[in-house]
Amino acid sequence: MSLRDKALSYHKNPTPGKVAIVSTKPCETSAELSLAYTPGVAEPVKEIADNPDAVFDYTSRGNLVAVVSNGTAILGLGNRGALASKPVMEGKAVLFKRFADVDVFDIEIDSEDPEEIIRTVKLLEPTFGGINLEDIKAPECFYIEKRLIELCDIPVFHDDQHGTAIIATAGLINAAELAEKKLDSLKVVINGAGAAGISCARMFVAAGVKRENLFMCDSKGLIIESRDDLTDEKREFAQSGPARVLADVIKDADVFAGLSVAGVMSQDMVRSMADRPIIFAMANPDPEISYPDALAAREDIIMATGRSDYPNQINNVLGFPFIFRGALDVRARRISERMKMAASLALAELARQPVTDDVRAAYGGAAFSFGPGYIVPKPFDRRVIEYVSVAVAKTACEEGLAGRPINDWEDYRKKLAERIRKNI
Ligand SMILES: O=C([O-])CC(=O)C(=O)O
Ligand SMILES: [Mg+2]
């Protein structure tokens, strides 16, 4: 069966779609019915009306995230509309649940008007403990996220920007270590100046890459100050100098980070890069250059893609479930830059630890150890939650962003491990 047939059958059978609601309370008898529903349900209503914080005690709000999309930038497939984004949003729900036991309602909004989206999400705030924006195109995504962060008292996080950037930064820290290069000496080329490209650029700089050594290209070539078609976000990374195409900019680069479209990187471009080049071809579902093609061009590369079927998957699945888990558990009001960096550092650190038997088992007995073929942890590594969620929650507490701070971190870590053992 082709991948297409398998994927369609997977989504169709035995029930259409990938998610369903489960009840967490018994509702088998008339006595239980009168607790779950009227008249009993009136009691928590009154409690919450008197004390809004009680919503976290009597409803599932504290564990419920909205995955919100309008379908304008679905994976690397472009604008396919809100309806067609639903399989991806259900997919995110599955991953939230599977990896971090976070519940999700997927919300597809049929609008391309930022104000309409902002208003819709703001109105839905009482339902949710957090908002994960997904597959909304640039530049609107920047404004939508910024406004919602200002308006909401719960974490709002645009996954395609920060999720991807957090994992890519973890990968970059480790790949640079393996290539024996310092972050502040790297020449970095980012191809793609959409949501993920801009956020990666910002995080790479926060991690130590020099702003002047970072060259960002979009479909028109290098982003330079003299261009008159730049958004504010692109202007942040504009270089001086003449117009250049990617094939020229990439020469002698130490790092290529692709957040663009399939196939834009050639083997000649790979060969023109510096020694031990780091290539993260992260376009989904098909990368800027395939894993086999890049390796066939030269052997000294450290290569990653967004896909799960090759080594080094740089994909936001290593981020969003665990980041929201940590943020929800301390009732963080937002997800700060420090919390994001804490997640990156935690992922980088975990990849340097020996893998455990259950990781090997989840990957058919394959052996992984820190090196060019293993620079970021595997999503099925049960320790990811212990590293990332703890780091995120701890940083929120340190920054005074936690509505319900945790004191006993060892206890929290153990509870997370226990919670996830049932799931993965
Ligand atoms: O869904 C994925 O695999 C990663 C992602 O968010 C995207 O490509 O938009
Ligand atoms: Mg996405």
Short mmCIF file of C-alpha atoms and ligand atoms in Angstrom, two decimals:
data_model
loop_
_atom_site.label_atom_id
_atom_site.label_comp_id
_atom_site.label_asym_id
_atom_site.label_seq_id
_atom_site.Cartn_x
_atom_site.Cartn_y
_atom_site.Cartn_z
CA MET A 1 0.00 0.00 0.00
CA SER A 2 1.28 3.48 -0.80
CA LEU A 3 1.79 6.02 2.00
CA ARG A 4 -1.20 7.92 0.63
CA ASP A 5 -3.49 4.89 0.84
CA LYS A 6 -2.19 3.95 4.27
CA ALA A 7 -2.65 7.49 5.56
CA LEU A 8 -6.18 7.81 4.19
CA SER A 9 -7.18 4.45 5.60
CA TYR A 10 -5.61 5.33 8.98
CA HIS A 11 -7.70 8.47 9.14
CA LYS A 12 -10.91 6.82 7.96
CA ASN A 13 -11.05 3.53 9.84
CA PRO A 14 -12.53 2.30 12.09
CA THR A 15 -14.00 5.74 12.94
CA PRO A 16 -13.43 8.91 10.94
CA GLY A 17 -10.77 11.17 12.46
CA LYS A 18 -8.26 10.72 15.26
CA VAL A 19 -9.88 12.06 18.44
CA ALA A 20 -12.92 11.58 20.66
CA ILE A 21 -14.09 12.85 24.04
CA VAL A 22 -13.87 10.53 27.03
CA SER A 23 -15.70 11.04 30.28
CA THR A 24 -13.52 11.06 33.39
CA LYS A 25 -16.42 10.53 35.82
CA PRO A 26 -18.82 7.63 36.20
CA CYS A 27 -22.28 8.37 34.85
CA GLU A 28 -24.06 5.03 35.03
CA THR A 29 -26.78 5.54 37.62
CA SER A 30 -29.48 8.13 38.18
CA ALA A 31 -27.62 9.24 41.33
CA GLU A 32 -24.50 9.88 39.25
CA LEU A 33 -26.54 11.59 36.58
CA SER A 34 -27.88 14.01 39.15
CA LEU A 35 -24.29 14.85 40.14
CA ALA A 36 -22.85 15.11 36.65
CA TYR A 37 -25.78 17.10 35.39
CA THR A 38 -28.70 18.96 36.86
CA PRO A 39 -29.23 19.46 39.79
CA GLY A 40 -25.70 18.64 41.08
CA VAL A 41 -23.85 20.57 38.40
CA ALA A 42 -25.32 23.80 39.77
CA GLU A 43 -23.01 23.57 42.79
CA PRO A 44 -19.69 24.01 40.92
CA VAL A 45 -21.40 26.71 38.82
CA LYS A 46 -22.07 28.73 41.96
CA GLU A 47 -18.56 28.10 43.30
CA ILE A 48 -16.95 29.29 40.06
CA ALA A 49 -19.25 32.30 39.77
CA ASP A 50 -18.11 33.36 43.28
CA ASN A 51 -14.46 32.42 42.79
CA PRO A 52 -13.14 32.16 39.20
CA ASP A 53 -10.08 30.20 40.32
CA ALA A 54 -12.34 27.35 41.37
CA VAL A 55 -12.77 26.57 37.66
CA PHE A 56 -9.45 24.74 37.90
CA ASP A 57 -10.82 22.53 40.69
CA TYR A 58 -14.17 21.68 39.19
CA THR A 59 -13.62 21.57 35.42
CA SER A 60 -10.98 20.31 33.03
CA ARG A 61 -9.95 23.84 32.01
CA GLY A 62 -6.53 23.49 33.62
CA ASN A 63 -5.62 20.59 31.36
CA LEU A 64 -7.32 21.78 28.19
CA VAL A 65 -5.54 23.50 25.31
CA ALA A 66 -7.09 25.00 22.17
CA VAL A 67 -5.22 24.13 18.99
CA VAL A 68 -6.30 26.99 16.78
CA SER A 69 -5.80 27.30 13.04
CA ASN A 70 -7.26 29.05 10.03
CA GLY A 71 -5.40 26.76 7.63
CA THR A 72 -3.45 29.51 5.87
CA ALA A 73 -0.08 27.73 6.20
CA ILE A 74 -0.74 24.03 6.69
CA LEU A 75 2.63 22.29 7.16
CA GLY A 76 4.56 23.29 4.03
CA LEU A 77 1.43 22.82 1.90
CA GLY A 78 0.38 26.46 1.85
CA ASN A 79 -3.05 27.96 2.29
CA ARG A 80 -5.56 25.12 2.08
CA GLY A 81 -8.25 26.66 4.26
CA ALA A 82 -9.59 26.05 7.76
CA LEU A 83 -11.49 22.87 6.93
CA ALA A 84 -8.49 21.10 5.40
CA SER A 85 -6.37 21.96 8.44
CA LYS A 86 -8.52 19.76 10.67
CA PRO A 87 -6.50 16.53 10.26
CA VAL A 88 -3.34 18.34 11.34
CA MET A 89 -5.07 19.92 14.34
CA GLU A 90 -6.52 16.56 15.37
CA GLY A 91 -2.99 15.20 14.95
CA LYS A 92 -1.65 17.83 17.32
CA ALA A 93 -4.36 16.80 19.78
CA VAL A 94 -3.18 13.20 19.59
CA LEU A 95 0.42 14.22 20.28
CA PHE A 96 -0.52 16.52 23.15
CA LYS A 97 -2.39 13.64 24.74
CA ARG A 98 0.04 10.88 23.98
CA PHE A 99 3.23 12.65 25.01
CA ALA A 100 2.08 14.93 27.80
CA ASP A 101 -1.47 13.92 28.79
CA VAL A 102 -2.80 17.34 27.78
CA ASP A 103 -6.37 17.45 26.42
CA VAL A 104 -7.14 19.44 23.29
CA PHE A 105 -10.09 20.86 21.44
CA ASP A 106 -9.11 21.59 17.87
CA ILE A 107 -10.60 24.89 16.70
CA GLU A 108 -10.61 25.64 12.98
CA ILE A 109 -11.60 29.25 12.29
CA ASP A 110 -12.88 30.10 8.85
CA SER A 111 -11.35 33.55 8.55
CA GLU A 112 -8.20 35.21 7.26
CA ASP A 113 -8.94 38.43 9.09
CA PRO A 114 -6.53 38.77 12.06
CA GLU A 115 -8.98 40.87 14.07
CA GLU A 116 -11.70 38.27 13.64
CA ILE A 117 -9.35 35.48 14.76
CA ILE A 118 -8.11 37.48 17.75
CA ARG A 119 -11.65 38.25 18.83
CA THR A 120 -12.79 34.64 18.40
CA VAL A 121 -9.92 33.23 20.43
CA LYS A 122 -10.24 35.88 23.14
CA LEU A 123 -13.94 35.04 23.49
CA LEU A 124 -13.02 31.37 23.93
CA GLU A 125 -10.51 32.06 26.72
CA PRO A 126 -12.82 30.83 29.54
CA THR A 127 -12.84 27.35 28.00
CA PHE A 128 -9.09 26.80 27.94
CA GLY A 129 -5.94 26.66 30.04
CA GLY A 130 -3.76 27.53 27.06
CA ILE A 131 -3.87 28.49 23.38
CA ASN A 132 -1.66 26.81 20.78
CA LEU A 133 -1.81 28.70 17.48
CA GLU A 134 -1.00 26.46 14.52
CA ASP A 135 -0.38 26.76 10.80
CA ILE A 136 -1.39 30.41 10.50
CA LYS A 137 0.60 32.19 7.83
CA ALA A 138 3.13 34.96 8.25
CA PRO A 139 3.09 37.88 8.71
CA GLU A 140 -0.42 37.80 10.27
CA CYS A 141 0.69 35.12 12.74
CA PHE A 142 3.08 37.54 14.46
CA TYR A 143 0.38 40.13 15.08
CA ILE A 144 -2.24 37.57 16.09
CA GLU A 145 0.07 36.00 18.65
CA LYS A 146 1.27 39.34 20.01
CA ARG A 147 -2.27 40.68 20.49
CA LEU A 148 -3.54 37.48 22.08
CA ILE A 149 -0.61 37.41 24.52
CA GLU A 150 -1.55 40.96 25.52
CA LEU A 151 -5.25 40.14 25.83
CA CYS A 152 -5.22 36.72 27.51
CA ASP A 153 -4.27 35.63 31.02
CA ILE A 154 -3.39 32.14 29.81
CA PRO A 155 -0.33 31.05 27.76
CA VAL A 156 -0.62 31.75 24.03
CA PHE A 157 2.05 30.08 21.91
CA HIS A 158 2.42 29.98 18.16
CA ASP A 159 3.82 26.51 17.72
CA ASP A 160 5.22 26.94 14.22
CA GLN A 161 7.31 29.88 15.36
CA HIS A 162 8.56 28.85 18.75
CA GLY A 163 8.05 25.11 18.80
CA THR A 164 10.22 24.64 15.76
CA ALA A 165 12.76 27.23 16.91
CA ILE A 166 13.13 25.61 20.33
CA ILE A 167 13.96 22.21 18.83
CA ALA A 168 16.17 23.68 16.11
CA THR A 169 18.11 25.63 18.75
CA ALA A 170 18.61 22.47 20.80
CA GLY A 171 19.82 20.73 17.64
CA LEU A 172 22.10 23.62 16.75
CA ILE A 173 23.72 23.70 20.19
CA ASN A 174 24.50 19.99 19.94
CA ALA A 175 25.49 19.97 16.27
CA ALA A 176 27.91 22.87 16.86
CA GLU A 177 29.46 20.96 19.75
CA LEU A 178 29.93 17.89 17.54
CA ALA A 179 31.38 19.99 14.70
CA GLU A 180 33.69 21.61 17.28
CA LYS A 181 32.50 25.08 16.35
CA LYS A 182 31.46 27.92 18.64
CA LEU A 183 27.99 29.41 18.16
CA ASP A 184 29.41 32.92 17.95
CA SER A 185 31.67 31.92 15.05
CA LEU A 186 29.02 30.24 12.90
CA LYS A 187 27.92 31.58 9.54
CA VAL A 188 24.24 30.69 9.48
CA VAL A 189 21.93 30.78 6.47
CA ILE A 190 18.20 30.58 7.15
CA ASN A 191 16.05 29.96 4.11
CA GLY A 192 12.43 30.86 4.66
CA ALA A 193 11.34 34.01 6.47
CA GLY A 194 7.93 32.84 7.58
CA ALA A 195 6.83 32.09 11.12
CA ALA A 196 9.41 29.41 11.84
CA GLY A 197 12.29 31.12 10.02
CA ILE A 198 11.94 34.37 11.95
CA SER A 199 11.56 32.64 15.28
CA CYS A 200 14.59 30.39 14.60
CA ALA A 201 16.65 33.46 13.73
CA ARG A 202 15.66 35.13 16.99
CA MET A 203 16.41 32.06 19.07
CA PHE A 204 19.72 31.33 17.34
CA VAL A 205 20.81 34.87 18.18
CA ALA A 206 19.59 34.48 21.77
CA ALA A 207 21.65 31.26 21.97
CA GLY A 208 24.85 33.01 20.82
CA VAL A 209 24.89 33.25 17.01
CA LYS A 210 26.06 36.70 15.94
CA ARG A 211 23.34 38.74 14.27
CA GLU A 212 25.79 39.86 11.57
CA ASN A 213 26.67 36.22 10.78
CA LEU A 214 23.06 35.32 10.14
CA PHE A 215 21.88 35.50 6.54
CA MET A 216 18.17 35.15 5.96
CA CYS A 217 16.75 34.40 2.53
CA ASP A 218 13.19 34.31 1.29
CA SER A 219 11.84 33.31 -2.10
CA LYS A 220 13.40 36.46 -3.58
CA GLY A 221 16.91 35.78 -2.26
CA LEU A 222 18.94 37.37 0.52
CA ILE A 223 17.03 39.80 2.72
CA ILE A 224 18.86 43.09 2.36
CA GLU A 225 18.16 46.57 3.66
CA SER A 226 17.66 48.05 0.20
CA ARG A 227 14.64 45.87 -0.53
CA ASP A 228 11.34 47.71 -0.33
CA ASP A 229 9.14 44.65 0.21
CA LEU A 230 10.21 43.75 3.76
CA THR A 231 7.91 43.21 6.73
CA ASP A 232 9.14 44.48 10.13
CA GLU A 233 10.14 40.93 11.05
CA LYS A 234 12.24 40.47 7.92
CA ARG A 235 13.80 43.91 8.36
CA GLU A 236 15.07 42.78 11.78
CA PHE A 237 17.49 40.45 9.97
CA ALA A 238 18.28 42.45 6.83
CA GLN A 239 21.94 42.47 5.78
CA SER A 240 23.70 45.31 4.01
CA GLY A 241 25.23 44.74 0.59
CA PRO A 242 24.04 43.68 -2.83
CA ALA A 243 21.27 41.29 -3.80
CA ARG A 244 22.33 37.63 -3.73
CA VAL A 245 20.64 34.31 -4.40
CA LEU A 246 20.66 31.37 -1.98
CA ALA A 247 23.25 29.42 -4.02
CA ASP A 248 25.65 32.31 -3.52
CA VAL A 249 24.86 33.07 0.14
CA ILE A 250 25.27 29.42 1.13
CA LYS A 251 28.97 29.29 0.10
CA ASP A 252 31.19 28.62 3.13
CA ALA A 253 28.20 28.67 5.50
CA ASP A 254 28.49 26.47 8.59
CA VAL A 255 24.75 26.11 8.99
CA PHE A 256 21.78 25.85 6.65
CA ALA A 257 18.40 26.03 8.34
CA GLY A 258 15.59 25.47 5.86
CA LEU A 259 12.06 26.45 6.85
CA SER A 260 10.81 26.92 3.33
CA VAL A 261 9.71 24.46 0.67
CA ALA A 262 10.77 21.10 -0.72
CA GLY A 263 13.74 20.80 -3.02
CA VAL A 264 15.32 24.27 -2.92
CA MET A 265 18.73 22.96 -1.81
CA SER A 266 20.94 21.24 -4.38
CA GLN A 267 23.83 18.86 -3.82
CA ASP A 268 26.17 21.51 -5.25
CA MET A 269 25.01 23.91 -2.55
CA VAL A 270 25.76 21.28 0.09
CA ARG A 271 29.24 20.81 -1.38
CA SER A 272 29.88 24.58 -1.30
CA MET A 273 29.40 24.83 2.47
CA ALA A 274 32.19 24.95 5.09
CA ASP A 275 33.74 21.85 6.71
CA ARG A 276 31.37 19.71 8.81
CA PRO A 277 28.33 21.69 7.73
CA ILE A 278 25.13 21.55 9.72
CA ILE A 279 22.05 21.12 7.53
CA PHE A 280 18.58 21.29 9.04
CA ALA A 281 16.16 20.85 6.13
CA MET A 282 12.93 21.30 8.05
CA ALA A 283 10.25 21.90 5.40
CA ASN A 284 7.31 19.54 5.93
CA PRO A 285 6.39 17.06 4.70
CA ASP A 286 9.25 17.15 2.17
CA PRO A 287 12.54 18.80 3.13
CA GLU A 288 14.63 21.34 1.17
CA ILE A 289 16.96 18.45 0.32
CA SER A 290 16.27 14.84 1.18
CA TYR A 291 18.35 13.06 3.79
CA PRO A 292 19.84 10.55 1.29
CA ASP A 293 20.63 13.28 -1.28
CA ALA A 294 22.41 15.44 1.27
CA LEU A 295 24.47 12.54 2.54
CA ALA A 296 25.32 11.47 -0.98
CA ALA A 297 26.71 14.96 -1.65
CA ARG A 298 29.26 14.71 1.16
CA GLU A 299 29.87 12.60 4.23
CA ASP A 300 30.94 15.16 6.82
CA ILE A 301 27.51 16.72 7.32
CA ILE A 302 25.32 16.80 10.39
CA MET A 303 21.88 16.49 8.90
CA ALA A 304 18.37 16.80 10.27
CA THR A 305 14.88 17.02 8.78
CA GLY A 306 11.37 17.52 10.16
CA ARG A 307 10.44 13.93 9.37
CA SER A 308 10.24 10.94 11.67
CA ASP A 309 11.54 8.45 9.10
CA TYR A 310 15.19 9.67 9.14
CA PRO A 311 17.64 10.35 11.99
CA ASN A 312 17.43 13.72 13.79
CA GLN A 313 13.83 14.78 13.57
CA ILE A 314 13.68 18.51 14.23
CA ASN A 315 9.98 18.84 14.68
CA ASN A 316 7.90 20.79 17.12
CA VAL A 317 6.45 17.56 18.54
CA LEU A 318 9.44 17.63 20.92
CA GLY A 319 8.22 21.00 22.15
CA PHE A 320 4.54 21.86 22.33
CA PRO A 321 3.24 18.92 24.41
CA PHE A 322 5.94 19.27 27.05
CA ILE A 323 6.05 23.06 27.13
CA PHE A 324 2.30 23.29 27.71
CA ARG A 325 2.48 20.50 30.31
CA GLY A 326 4.98 22.54 32.35
CA ALA A 327 3.13 25.82 31.79
CA LEU A 328 -0.27 24.36 32.74
CA ASP A 329 1.07 22.63 35.84
CA VAL A 330 2.22 25.91 37.40
CA ARG A 331 -0.63 27.85 35.78
CA ALA A 332 1.84 30.09 33.99
CA ARG A 333 0.32 33.33 32.72
CA ARG A 334 2.49 33.22 29.61
CA ILE A 335 5.40 31.41 28.00
CA SER A 336 8.42 33.67 28.27
CA GLU A 337 11.65 33.80 26.26
CA ARG A 338 13.48 32.26 29.21
CA MET A 339 10.99 29.41 29.40
CA LYS A 340 11.55 28.71 25.70
CA MET A 341 15.32 28.75 26.08
CA ALA A 342 15.04 26.49 29.14
CA ALA A 343 13.17 23.99 26.93
CA SER A 344 15.93 24.12 24.29
CA LEU A 345 18.70 23.61 26.82
CA ALA A 346 16.82 20.73 28.43
CA LEU A 347 16.42 18.98 25.06
CA ALA A 348 20.09 19.54 24.21
CA GLU A 349 21.12 18.12 27.57
CA LEU A 350 18.90 15.04 27.27
CA ALA A 351 20.37 14.14 23.87
CA ARG A 352 23.79 13.90 25.55
CA GLN A 353 22.57 11.29 28.04
CA PRO A 354 22.77 7.59 27.25
CA VAL A 355 19.44 6.34 25.89
CA THR A 356 17.39 3.98 27.99
CA ASP A 357 16.08 0.54 27.04
CA ASP A 358 12.51 1.74 26.53
CA VAL A 359 13.68 4.26 23.91
CA ARG A 360 15.59 1.53 22.10
CA ALA A 361 12.52 -0.70 22.30
CA ALA A 362 10.25 2.03 20.87
CA TYR A 363 12.58 2.27 17.89
CA GLY A 364 12.88 -1.41 17.11
CA GLY A 365 16.01 -1.97 19.19
CA ALA A 366 18.10 0.64 17.35
CA ALA A 367 21.06 2.00 19.30
CA PHE A 368 21.42 5.78 19.61
CA SER A 369 24.23 7.72 21.15
CA PHE A 370 25.11 11.39 21.06
CA GLY A 371 26.67 12.02 17.65
CA PRO A 372 25.88 13.23 14.12
CA GLY A 373 22.99 10.75 13.82
CA TYR A 374 21.50 11.65 17.20
CA ILE A 375 21.51 15.33 18.17
CA VAL A 376 18.01 15.67 19.62
CA PRO A 377 16.07 13.21 21.79
CA LYS A 378 13.39 10.96 20.37
CA PRO A 379 9.75 11.94 21.00
CA PHE A 380 9.09 8.48 22.47
CA ASP A 381 11.79 9.01 25.09
CA ARG A 382 9.80 9.13 28.33
CA ARG A 383 12.44 11.38 29.87
CA VAL A 384 11.58 14.30 27.56
CA ILE A 385 8.69 15.27 29.81
CA GLU A 386 10.89 15.13 32.88
CA TYR A 387 13.52 17.33 31.29
CA VAL A 388 11.45 19.81 29.32
CA SER A 389 8.27 20.22 31.41
CA VAL A 390 10.27 20.55 34.62
CA ALA A 391 12.62 23.11 33.04
CA VAL A 392 9.70 25.15 31.71
CA ALA A 393 7.70 25.02 34.96
CA LYS A 394 10.76 25.86 37.05
CA THR A 395 11.65 28.85 34.89
CA ALA A 396 8.06 30.14 35.08
CA CYS A 397 8.29 29.96 38.88
CA GLU A 398 11.68 31.71 38.93
CA GLU A 399 10.30 34.49 36.77
CA GLY A 400 7.22 35.00 38.93
CA LEU A 401 4.90 33.94 36.11
CA ALA A 402 3.35 30.99 37.94
CA GLY A 403 -0.15 31.28 39.37
CA ARG A 404 0.41 28.07 41.32
CA PRO A 405 4.14 27.64 41.98
CA ILE A 406 5.66 24.24 42.71
CA ASN A 407 8.03 23.77 45.61
CA ASP A 408 9.00 20.13 45.55
CA TRP A 409 10.59 19.59 42.12
CA GLU A 410 11.65 16.03 42.73
CA ASP A 411 8.07 15.13 43.62
CA TYR A 412 6.79 16.91 40.49
CA ARG A 413 9.31 15.11 38.30
CA LYS A 414 8.28 11.73 39.73
CA LYS A 415 4.59 12.48 39.23
CA LEU A 416 5.22 13.45 35.61
CA ALA A 417 7.17 10.26 34.99
CA GLU A 418 4.36 8.26 36.55
CA ARG A 419 1.68 10.09 34.58
CA ILE A 420 3.41 9.46 31.28
CA ARG A 421 4.35 5.83 31.95
CA LYS A 422 0.70 4.94 31.38
CA ASN A 423 0.66 6.87 28.11
CA ILE A 424 3.83 6.05 26.19
O1 LIG B 1 3.13 19.31 11.90
C1 LIG B 1 4.37 19.19 11.79
O2 LIG B 1 4.96 18.14 11.51
C2 LIG B 1 5.21 20.38 12.12
C3 LIG B 1 4.46 21.62 11.92
O3 LIG B 1 3.88 22.18 12.84
C4 LIG B 1 4.34 22.17 10.56
O4 LIG B 1 5.01 21.70 9.64
O5 LIG B 1 3.56 23.11 10.40
MG MG B 2 2.45 23.62 12.17
#
